[in-house]
Amino acid sequence: MIKTINRNHLRELESEAIFVMREIAAQFEKPVLLFSGGKDSIVLVHLAVKAFHPARIPFPLLHIDTGHNFQETLDYRDELVEKTGATLYVGSVQESINKGRATEEIGVGASRNKLQTVTLLDTLEELKADAAIGGGRRDEEKARAKERFFSHRDVFGQWDPKNQRPELWNLFNGKKNVGEHFRVFPISNWTEMDVWQYILMENIPMPSLYYTHKRRVFQRDGVWLAEAPFMELKEGEQIVELDVRCRTIGDISCTGLTLSSADNLEDIVKEVAASRVTERGGRADDKRSEAAMEDRKKEGYF
């Protein structure tokens, strides 16, 4: 194992996250854990299992399925649910489109990533969820750096970055009015390196997408994207087979792939330590505008 892992630091982060998990269970009646199949949500499930052992996780997992997910993500999700005995709810973007609640984007560069917002808010309302636990971290993106642990959402599911509640001495205010809810981020203070070192220390099984594998890809605007039936190529774009891995996982249409030879956790930690590109530097959805993430968050996204 890599000798530079600071176990005391990771245990402090773990303890903080577990404390937040237990606060969620104490303050809210119907919380759900948002599960994307990415490393952060996987770590959240691992922390929840630890927080409430030997009992089962006291809240269900919620996955918003865009219909354009990697199959490896769905397979891992189903295996994890069976292993932990957790309840799983799935919100379908395709159903939102069928009902006229969301409009499918068309043309080259079309993505269902933004459409998740409608499906998420509708599903939270259907489940009567008063808190949604997410894997957002403050180091990921400037909009997420503005978040508190307990992030208030109004009756429309919207977020006001200028109206955040103070959180002094780990005191979290979960009071809300009818129809409002909270997004809660137990690993807010973690970095990408912390997450990978914790996964290595705890030996948490991960989806194969995170390890180097051969995949048919094409390059667009400096980002390698995966081939898929719904991915339309621009003139001049060509499919090639390369050794790649995912650094962050989302909808296929916006998940950038990294050229890599890291096929084990130690190599991934070394690669992250040496990288000069941010974790979300390969996310096509973040490149739509300078304030893409913040705009989506204000609308109710994650």
Short mmCIF file of C-alpha atoms in Angstrom, two decimals:
data_model
loop_
_atom_site.label_atom_id
_atom_site.label_comp_id
_atom_site.label_asym_id
_atom_site.label_seq_id
_atom_site.Cartn_x
_atom_site.Cartn_y
_atom_site.Cartn_z
CA MET A 1 0.00 0.00 0.00
CA ILE A 2 1.16 3.55 -0.70
CA LYS A 3 3.10 4.75 2.33
CA THR A 4 1.92 8.36 2.08
CA ILE A 5 -1.67 7.61 3.15
CA ASN A 6 -2.47 9.65 6.25
CA ARG A 7 -4.74 7.25 8.11
CA ASN A 8 -5.45 9.67 10.96
CA HIS A 9 -6.61 12.31 8.49
CA LEU A 10 -8.87 9.84 6.69
CA ARG A 11 -10.33 8.55 9.96
CA GLU A 12 -11.15 12.13 10.99
CA LEU A 13 -12.98 12.68 7.69
CA GLU A 14 -14.75 9.36 8.13
CA SER A 15 -15.81 10.28 11.66
CA GLU A 16 -17.16 13.64 10.49
CA ALA A 17 -19.15 12.02 7.66
CA ILE A 18 -20.59 9.36 9.96
CA PHE A 19 -21.62 12.08 12.43
CA VAL A 20 -23.46 13.88 9.60
CA MET A 21 -25.12 10.61 8.52
CA ARG A 22 -26.46 10.08 12.04
CA GLU A 23 -27.65 13.71 12.20
CA ILE A 24 -29.61 13.09 9.00
CA ALA A 25 -31.30 10.04 10.53
CA ALA A 26 -32.09 12.03 13.68
CA GLN A 27 -33.43 15.22 12.05
CA PHE A 28 -35.32 14.02 8.98
CA GLU A 29 -38.28 11.70 8.54
CA LYS A 30 -37.79 10.49 4.96
CA PRO A 31 -34.22 10.99 3.76
CA VAL A 32 -32.88 9.28 0.63
CA LEU A 33 -29.30 8.70 -0.53
CA LEU A 34 -28.66 9.82 -4.10
CA PHE A 35 -26.73 7.05 -5.83
CA SER A 36 -25.11 7.68 -9.21
CA GLY A 37 -22.77 4.70 -9.27
CA GLY A 38 -19.81 7.05 -9.04
CA LYS A 39 -17.02 6.80 -6.49
CA ASP A 40 -18.42 9.48 -4.17
CA SER A 41 -21.85 7.88 -3.88
CA ILE A 42 -20.19 4.47 -3.39
CA VAL A 43 -18.17 5.92 -0.50
CA LEU A 44 -21.40 7.40 0.93
CA VAL A 45 -23.02 3.96 0.98
CA HIS A 46 -19.91 2.50 2.62
CA LEU A 47 -20.02 5.23 5.29
CA ALA A 48 -23.76 4.71 5.84
CA VAL A 49 -23.20 0.99 6.40
CA LYS A 50 -20.54 1.83 8.99
CA ALA A 51 -22.66 4.51 10.64
CA PHE A 52 -25.61 2.20 11.37
CA HIS A 53 -24.00 -1.24 11.65
CA PRO A 54 -25.24 -3.84 12.55
CA ALA A 55 -28.62 -2.44 11.43
CA ARG A 56 -29.37 -1.84 7.77
CA ILE A 57 -29.06 1.60 6.23
CA PRO A 58 -32.17 3.44 7.50
CA PHE A 59 -32.86 5.25 4.23
CA PRO A 60 -33.31 4.06 0.63
CA LEU A 61 -30.99 4.69 -2.32
CA LEU A 62 -32.31 6.81 -5.18
CA HIS A 63 -30.83 6.52 -8.66
CA ILE A 64 -31.87 8.86 -11.46
CA ASP A 65 -31.54 6.76 -14.60
CA THR A 66 -31.00 8.88 -17.72
CA GLY A 67 -31.40 5.86 -19.99
CA HIS A 68 -27.90 6.69 -21.24
CA ASN A 69 -25.94 5.20 -18.36
CA PHE A 70 -22.95 2.91 -18.68
CA GLN A 71 -24.15 -0.69 -18.29
CA GLU A 72 -21.27 -1.27 -15.86
CA THR A 73 -22.79 1.37 -13.58
CA LEU A 74 -26.20 -0.31 -13.54
CA ASP A 75 -24.67 -3.74 -12.90
CA TYR A 76 -22.61 -2.41 -9.99
CA ARG A 77 -25.67 -0.62 -8.55
CA ASP A 78 -27.74 -3.79 -8.53
CA GLU A 79 -24.95 -5.85 -6.98
CA LEU A 80 -24.42 -3.26 -4.23
CA VAL A 81 -28.13 -3.13 -3.39
CA GLU A 82 -28.22 -6.91 -3.09
CA LYS A 83 -25.07 -6.94 -0.95
CA THR A 84 -26.21 -4.22 1.48
CA GLY A 85 -29.91 -5.12 1.56
CA ALA A 86 -30.77 -1.48 0.89
CA THR A 87 -34.00 -0.38 -0.74
CA LEU A 88 -33.56 1.12 -4.21
CA TYR A 89 -35.80 3.61 -5.99
CA VAL A 90 -35.16 4.54 -9.62
CA GLY A 91 -36.36 7.73 -11.27
CA SER A 92 -36.50 7.49 -15.07
CA VAL A 93 -35.63 10.41 -17.34
CA GLN A 94 -37.23 8.49 -20.21
CA GLU A 95 -40.52 8.43 -18.28
CA SER A 96 -40.25 12.19 -17.75
CA ILE A 97 -39.81 12.63 -21.50
CA ASN A 98 -42.75 10.30 -22.23
CA LYS A 99 -44.98 12.28 -19.86
CA GLY A 100 -43.99 15.60 -21.41
CA ARG A 101 -42.27 16.72 -18.22
CA ALA A 102 -38.92 17.02 -20.02
CA THR A 103 -37.96 17.71 -23.63
CA GLU A 104 -35.31 15.58 -25.31
CA GLU A 105 -32.38 17.56 -26.68
CA ILE A 106 -31.65 16.98 -30.36
CA GLY A 107 -28.63 17.30 -32.61
CA VAL A 108 -24.92 16.79 -32.12
CA GLY A 109 -23.98 17.34 -28.49
CA ALA A 110 -27.44 16.48 -27.18
CA SER A 111 -27.42 15.19 -23.61
CA ARG A 112 -29.91 14.02 -21.02
CA ASN A 113 -27.77 15.19 -18.13
CA LYS A 114 -29.69 18.43 -17.55
CA LEU A 115 -33.01 16.59 -17.83
CA GLN A 116 -32.19 14.78 -14.58
CA THR A 117 -33.29 17.84 -12.61
CA VAL A 118 -36.98 17.43 -13.46
CA THR A 119 -36.89 13.69 -12.81
CA LEU A 120 -35.08 14.17 -9.51
CA LEU A 121 -37.49 16.81 -8.20
CA ASP A 122 -40.54 14.79 -9.31
CA THR A 123 -39.19 11.64 -7.67
CA LEU A 124 -38.34 13.41 -4.41
CA GLU A 125 -41.88 14.81 -4.32
CA GLU A 126 -43.36 11.39 -5.08
CA LEU A 127 -41.34 9.79 -2.27
CA LYS A 128 -42.12 12.75 0.04
CA ALA A 129 -38.39 12.91 0.77
CA ASP A 130 -37.35 15.71 3.11
CA ALA A 131 -33.60 15.23 2.62
CA ALA A 132 -31.45 13.98 -0.26
CA ILE A 133 -27.94 12.87 0.65
CA GLY A 134 -25.37 13.60 -2.05
CA GLY A 135 -21.68 13.03 -2.65
CA GLY A 136 -20.86 16.64 -3.55
CA ARG A 137 -17.44 17.87 -2.40
CA ARG A 138 -16.29 21.48 -2.14
CA ASP A 139 -13.08 20.84 -4.09
CA GLU A 140 -14.91 19.66 -7.20
CA GLU A 141 -16.25 22.88 -8.68
CA LYS A 142 -16.67 26.52 -7.66
CA ALA A 143 -20.46 26.25 -7.29
CA ARG A 144 -20.14 23.26 -4.97
CA ALA A 145 -17.59 25.17 -2.90
CA LYS A 146 -20.46 27.43 -1.78
CA GLU A 147 -22.47 24.61 -0.23
CA ARG A 148 -23.03 23.92 3.46
CA PHE A 149 -23.35 20.38 4.83
CA PHE A 150 -27.11 20.97 5.17
CA SER A 151 -28.14 22.83 2.02
CA HIS A 152 -31.68 24.21 2.08
CA ARG A 153 -33.98 23.93 -0.96
CA ASP A 154 -37.21 25.91 -1.31
CA VAL A 155 -40.64 24.55 -2.31
CA PHE A 156 -39.53 24.60 -5.96
CA GLY A 157 -36.40 22.58 -5.16
CA GLN A 158 -34.23 25.61 -5.88
CA TRP A 159 -31.01 26.65 -4.15
CA ASP A 160 -30.05 30.19 -3.15
CA PRO A 161 -26.24 30.40 -2.80
CA LYS A 162 -26.55 33.81 -1.08
CA ASN A 163 -28.87 32.53 1.62
CA GLN A 164 -26.92 29.80 3.36
CA ARG A 165 -27.39 28.93 7.02
CA PRO A 166 -24.37 29.19 9.34
CA GLU A 167 -22.93 25.90 10.60
CA LEU A 168 -20.88 26.57 13.72
CA TRP A 169 -19.35 23.82 15.87
CA ASN A 170 -21.00 21.08 13.76
CA LEU A 171 -24.47 22.33 14.63
CA PHE A 172 -26.77 21.67 11.67
CA ASN A 173 -30.12 23.39 11.23
CA GLY A 174 -32.56 21.07 9.46
CA LYS A 175 -35.71 23.10 10.13
CA LYS A 176 -37.89 23.63 7.08
CA ASN A 177 -41.39 24.56 5.99
CA VAL A 178 -43.86 22.20 4.35
CA GLY A 179 -42.75 21.35 0.80
CA GLU A 180 -39.13 22.33 1.34
CA HIS A 181 -36.26 19.87 1.62
CA PHE A 182 -32.52 19.67 2.16
CA ARG A 183 -29.59 18.37 0.20
CA VAL A 184 -26.98 17.04 2.61
CA PHE A 185 -23.31 16.49 1.72
CA PRO A 186 -21.49 14.37 4.35
CA ILE A 187 -18.17 14.35 2.45
CA SER A 188 -18.08 18.09 1.75
CA ASN A 189 -14.59 18.47 3.23
CA TRP A 190 -13.06 15.54 1.31
CA THR A 191 -10.87 15.98 -1.76
CA GLU A 192 -10.63 13.65 -4.75
CA MET A 193 -7.36 12.35 -3.31
CA ASP A 194 -9.02 11.73 0.07
CA VAL A 195 -11.75 9.71 -1.63
CA TRP A 196 -9.33 7.50 -3.54
CA GLN A 197 -7.01 7.01 -0.57
CA TYR A 198 -10.02 6.07 1.57
CA ILE A 199 -11.20 3.59 -1.08
CA LEU A 200 -7.68 2.12 -1.11
CA MET A 201 -7.46 1.99 2.70
CA GLU A 202 -10.89 0.39 3.04
CA ASN A 203 -10.44 -1.80 -0.06
CA ILE A 204 -13.87 -0.82 -1.40
CA PRO A 205 -14.85 -2.69 -4.59
CA MET A 206 -15.29 -0.28 -7.51
CA PRO A 207 -16.95 -0.45 -10.94
CA SER A 208 -14.65 -1.63 -13.71
CA LEU A 209 -15.09 1.76 -15.44
CA TYR A 210 -12.64 3.32 -12.99
CA TYR A 211 -9.85 0.98 -14.05
CA THR A 212 -8.02 1.13 -17.36
CA HIS A 213 -9.80 -0.84 -20.08
CA LYS A 214 -10.07 -0.80 -23.85
CA ARG A 215 -13.01 1.21 -25.20
CA ARG A 216 -14.09 2.68 -28.51
CA VAL A 217 -13.93 6.45 -28.14
CA PHE A 218 -13.82 9.69 -30.10
CA GLN A 219 -12.44 13.12 -29.26
CA ARG A 220 -14.59 16.27 -29.09
CA ASP A 221 -13.37 19.66 -27.86
CA GLY A 222 -10.34 18.02 -26.28
CA VAL A 223 -12.43 15.43 -24.39
CA TRP A 224 -12.52 11.69 -25.11
CA LEU A 225 -16.12 10.42 -25.16
CA ALA A 226 -17.40 6.86 -25.37
CA GLU A 227 -19.06 5.46 -28.46
CA ALA A 228 -22.76 4.74 -27.98
CA PRO A 229 -25.77 4.26 -30.31
CA PHE A 230 -27.21 7.66 -29.31
CA MET A 231 -23.91 9.56 -29.69
CA GLU A 232 -23.93 11.44 -33.01
CA LEU A 233 -20.53 12.21 -34.52
CA LYS A 234 -19.56 15.55 -36.01
CA GLU A 235 -17.84 15.72 -39.36
CA GLY A 236 -14.21 14.71 -38.97
CA GLU A 237 -14.66 12.85 -35.68
CA GLN A 238 -13.39 9.27 -35.79
CA ILE A 239 -13.85 6.24 -33.56
CA VAL A 240 -10.64 4.72 -32.20
CA GLU A 241 -9.96 2.06 -29.56
CA LEU A 242 -7.81 3.24 -26.67
CA ASP A 243 -6.83 2.34 -23.10
CA VAL A 244 -8.99 4.64 -20.98
CA ARG A 245 -10.70 4.90 -17.62
CA CYS A 246 -13.32 7.11 -16.00
CA ARG A 247 -12.24 9.65 -13.43
CA THR A 248 -15.82 10.71 -12.76
CA ILE A 249 -18.94 8.86 -13.91
CA GLY A 250 -22.20 10.26 -15.20
CA ASP A 251 -24.35 10.12 -18.32
CA ILE A 252 -22.35 8.64 -21.23
CA SER A 253 -23.00 11.77 -23.30
CA CYS A 254 -21.01 14.00 -20.94
CA THR A 255 -18.56 11.67 -19.18
CA GLY A 256 -15.02 12.34 -20.36
CA LEU A 257 -12.60 9.43 -20.40
CA THR A 258 -8.96 9.65 -19.36
CA LEU A 259 -6.08 8.04 -21.25
CA SER A 260 -4.54 5.86 -18.58
CA SER A 261 -2.64 2.72 -17.65
CA ALA A 262 -3.93 2.68 -14.04
CA ASP A 263 -5.50 -0.75 -13.56
CA ASN A 264 -5.39 -0.91 -9.74
CA LEU A 265 -6.17 1.39 -6.80
CA GLU A 266 -2.56 2.25 -6.00
CA ASP A 267 -1.91 3.35 -9.57
CA ILE A 268 -5.10 5.44 -9.56
CA VAL A 269 -3.95 7.25 -6.40
CA LYS A 270 -0.57 7.94 -8.01
CA GLU A 271 -2.23 9.15 -11.20
CA VAL A 272 -4.55 11.53 -9.34
CA ALA A 273 -1.60 12.89 -7.35
CA ALA A 274 0.32 13.65 -10.55
CA SER A 275 -2.61 15.03 -12.57
CA ARG A 276 -2.73 18.73 -13.47
CA VAL A 277 -6.27 18.49 -14.81
CA THR A 278 -9.20 18.88 -12.42
CA GLU A 279 -11.50 15.95 -11.77
CA ARG A 280 -14.36 17.55 -13.70
CA GLY A 281 -12.08 18.87 -16.41
CA GLY A 282 -13.37 16.14 -18.68
CA ARG A 283 -17.07 16.68 -17.98
CA ALA A 284 -18.68 18.00 -21.17
CA ASP A 285 -21.74 19.27 -19.25
CA ASP A 286 -19.57 21.70 -17.25
CA LYS A 287 -18.25 23.26 -20.47
CA ARG A 288 -21.62 24.53 -21.73
CA SER A 289 -21.13 27.86 -19.93
CA GLU A 290 -18.95 29.45 -17.28
CA ALA A 291 -21.73 29.05 -14.70
CA ALA A 292 -23.17 25.75 -15.96
CA MET A 293 -22.99 23.93 -12.63
CA GLU A 294 -24.31 26.83 -10.55
CA ASP A 295 -27.21 27.38 -12.95
CA ARG A 296 -28.19 23.70 -12.71
CA LYS A 297 -27.90 23.72 -8.93
CA LYS A 298 -30.17 26.76 -8.64
CA GLU A 299 -32.75 24.87 -10.71
CA GLY A 300 -32.63 21.89 -8.36
CA TYR A 301 -29.85 19.71 -9.80
CA PHE A 302 -27.82 17.77 -7.22
#
